[in-house]
Amino acid sequence: MVLLRCRNLPTYSLNHRFTPNFHSLSSSSSLPIHQHPQNHLVVCNSRIRELLRNRRVEEARNVFNEMTQRNSITWNSMITGYFRNGQVEEAKLLFHNFAGKNIRTWTTMISGYANNGRLDAARQVFDLMPDRNVVSWNAMINGYAKYGDLKSARILFDEMPERDAESWNTMITGYGHGGLLEEARELFEQMQDKDIVSWMVMISGYVRGNDHLEAWNMFSKMYNDGVKSDQSIFVVTLSAITGLNCQMLIRILRTVAIKTNFEGDVKVGTTILNAYTKTGILELALDFFKTMPQRNEFTWTTIIASLSQSGRLDDAIAMYNQAPEKNVPSQTALMTAFARHGKIHEARCIFDQIQNPNEITWNAMVTGYAQNGMLEEASMIFQRMPVRNIESWATMISGLSQNGLSKEALNLLAELHRSGMVPNHSTFTSSLNACGSIESLEMGRQIHTLTVKTGCQFNTYVGNGLILMYAKCRNMEGVHRVFNSMRVKDIVSWNTVISALSHNGKLVDARTAFDKMPKRDVVSWTAMVSGYAQAKLGYLAFDLFLDMFASGINPDQSSLTALLSTCADLGVAKLGEQIHALVFKLGLDFEIFVSNALIYMYFKCGCKDGFRVFDEMPGRNVVSWNSILDGCAENGFGKKAVELFEQMQSEGIRPDQTSFVSILCACSHAGFVDQGWAYFNSMNRDYGIMPLEPHYACMVDLLGRAGHLYSAEDFIKNMHIVPDSIVWKALLGACRIHQNVELGRRVAERLFQLEPQNSGNYILLSNIYASLGMWKEVGEIRTLMRDRGVRKEPGFSWIQMKDKTNYFVNGDKTHKQAEEIYSILNEFVERLKEYGYVPDTHFVLHDIEEEQKESALLYHSEKLAIAYGILNTPNGTSIQIMKNLRICGDCHTFTKFMSKVTKREIIIRDNKRFHHFRDGSCSCGDYW
């Protein structure tokens, strides 16, 4: 008699009677081996399969090695086990050593290679097969379809000598997963014998493609055709209803489930419960939960998780306490609920109470720590895990990446790769995000190569991650290469490439891609609108926004904030008010992100409505406070800025670097020297914030405006960092205000070295000379600029009137209303002189006669814009002017008188700040 030996199994007496007990094979008890060889073969094969299911591959191989007789089941089981555990080379070696390969062995190799992303190797095996059956064909088609190579899959499908239902369903599934639902539907309609799986594939395909209405229509068609639903059909159809967010359809499907005796099915019931919770009707979910005839562990975890996600943590705890069994799934659900609400200590207590946590529980604890930014603790749990599956690695890598620890995430990916495990799609996506965050193009390329080796490059999520990585690394060639090679492009793919192109200044290419999109969502429109907005192409942004609205797509927070930013750049408050009205209509007025953009927009347009938005906010973050502080600084509300900064501190909001720039700027414009010093000194002392160039520049500006020019120079010399051009320019501006030639010349020489092509520095020094009548030196500066090829930026002003922007330059006579503008301007100058206005010819920077100087002053661009505004608006209407350069002293005085005589508010935004003129005075207090 041939004896079969399995590792660690004792030999019993030949007289020992043995009845095989397959249930005991999973235990560590010994097995008798002296029975008939065929019986022992079954026992050992079962042992191998059981060990492989538990990922004890080495032990399974030891059993395999000690077997004195093996059959094809033995070999095929071992090959399959190697593939399932990612040990591809071991499977390959065993395959080559197996002399008795049968058609199942060959098919096992095809499936194994395909499942591990080795499609080329799978195809080589397929082509070498001596015989094929429909299962072999299906395995190869499934491999292609799984990794998105639908073209190759379809070629094989068309070549098949015979097809079964699985062949059709595999191909339809591939199309569905790839978002090619029209092709899937075409094949589905061609099927002669549709089975329940076929209907399931189509319905789930529509659900996956977010076409939930068509998914419901497909279910209705199936039901009307008399096809009996099964459990899975109900589950996926409920997912469609959840997507439609329709309570009525839930009731209809419940009626169908009752008629077909499925409502009592615990899995269907749990899915109905989940549909209620996902559609936001938690009370109905609770009512349904109470009436369920059967509940399992997933039912309890669903209701606990739903209560937690709705913010009802106490109710989730109470529901957990009602559960008949405190099993691992329900404990994991409560643990996750605690972690989601920031109660990580309570989550850990639950975790420590679980005697035998499974992989899901371990991963949930890692996720909980990562969600709460506790990466060290997450890493400790990860290291303690007795068994790590690919989800464990993916969770940890994702946590590191999302918390800004990109290098650590990539190091962990390298460790995963060295372990021999194959990264999954989630791991690749998180790692690519990490590469993009630190702009590590070389590492990104290596990961790209690894995705190709594992066959994951055709996965849509991975492809989108590759596009985003190359975009963040500003490698547009990579963006185009990945996008063009994608076999299936979903809407995210298109959106990602549009965002990548627009953020990198390729707006023409972005618009071309946008126009080619087969389907657009709000993200598509927003990406394009934001691209135009960031490129300062405001009118194109608004034109596209109107097209978006006309197509029935409601804007989201991102598109609205982009438009509000455009309104701010253009200074068009009226348009901003319309966007504000739309925000209110869409119910987004309480969204903090949008409210912050509204504050920014109003103040950038010189409107005090920013205060109202700030006051009405139900909650504020540090960006809200920074926006209001910056608005105060820019609009000359220095005292208000100080009050708000003090309020911010008293409410426990910690100022950041931006907060201090804003308050220092406000103090500078208001002349609050002592308070400015106090805030500057408190930065490091009270908050541990080291001053940067903008803070030093504000302090120099503060001291310089107040006339402390040499104190400002000493301050620069004692800076802890090397002063940049912004700091020196602040001092040069102060020298111009106080006409200090000696210091101005020294500072200008430094700036000429730092910024030899910046015309503003030359002009500032020239203006100092001109204000003191030093015309020879003025000429020398002009000669120097000409020799160095430096061109002066021309000054101009503009005013928005009835959706049209009117531009003016000094002495401009090209405007169609030029004659009227000059006439009314001359008329007003004579009236203003009666009120005491005297043209200040010191601001004419040319050596000409006094009368010519007065004439040159009269036709400055801002004066022309004001006259145009008066001509074209009703009496008493406010006028807003924008100017690209600093307003001169004479225009400032002129505008004060105009506001008094015309009884209008005149707002001028120059390149430094806003000036609000009313009743003969300016918001800056003549301190600018």
Coordinates of C-alpha atoms in Angstrom, one line a residue, residues 145 148 150 172-181 208 460 487-490:
A145 CA -11.6 44.0 -19.2
G148 CA -9.5 48.6 -19.0
L150 CA -11.5 46.9 -23.7
I172 CA -20.7 44.1 -20.6
T173 CA -19.2 44.4 -17.2
G174 CA -15.9 45.7 -18.7
Y175 CA -17.8 48.3 -20.7
G176 CA -19.8 49.3 -17.6
H177 CA -16.7 49.7 -15.4
G178 CA -15.1 51.7 -18.1
G179 CA -18.0 54.1 -18.4
L180 CA -18.9 53.0 -21.9
L181 CA -22.5 52.3 -21.1
R208 CA -21.3 53.0 -11.3
T460 CA -9.1 55.1 -14.2
R487 CA -8.2 53.4 -22.6
V488 CA -11.2 54.6 -20.6
K489 CA -11.6 58.3 -19.6
D490 CA -14.3 59.1 -17.1

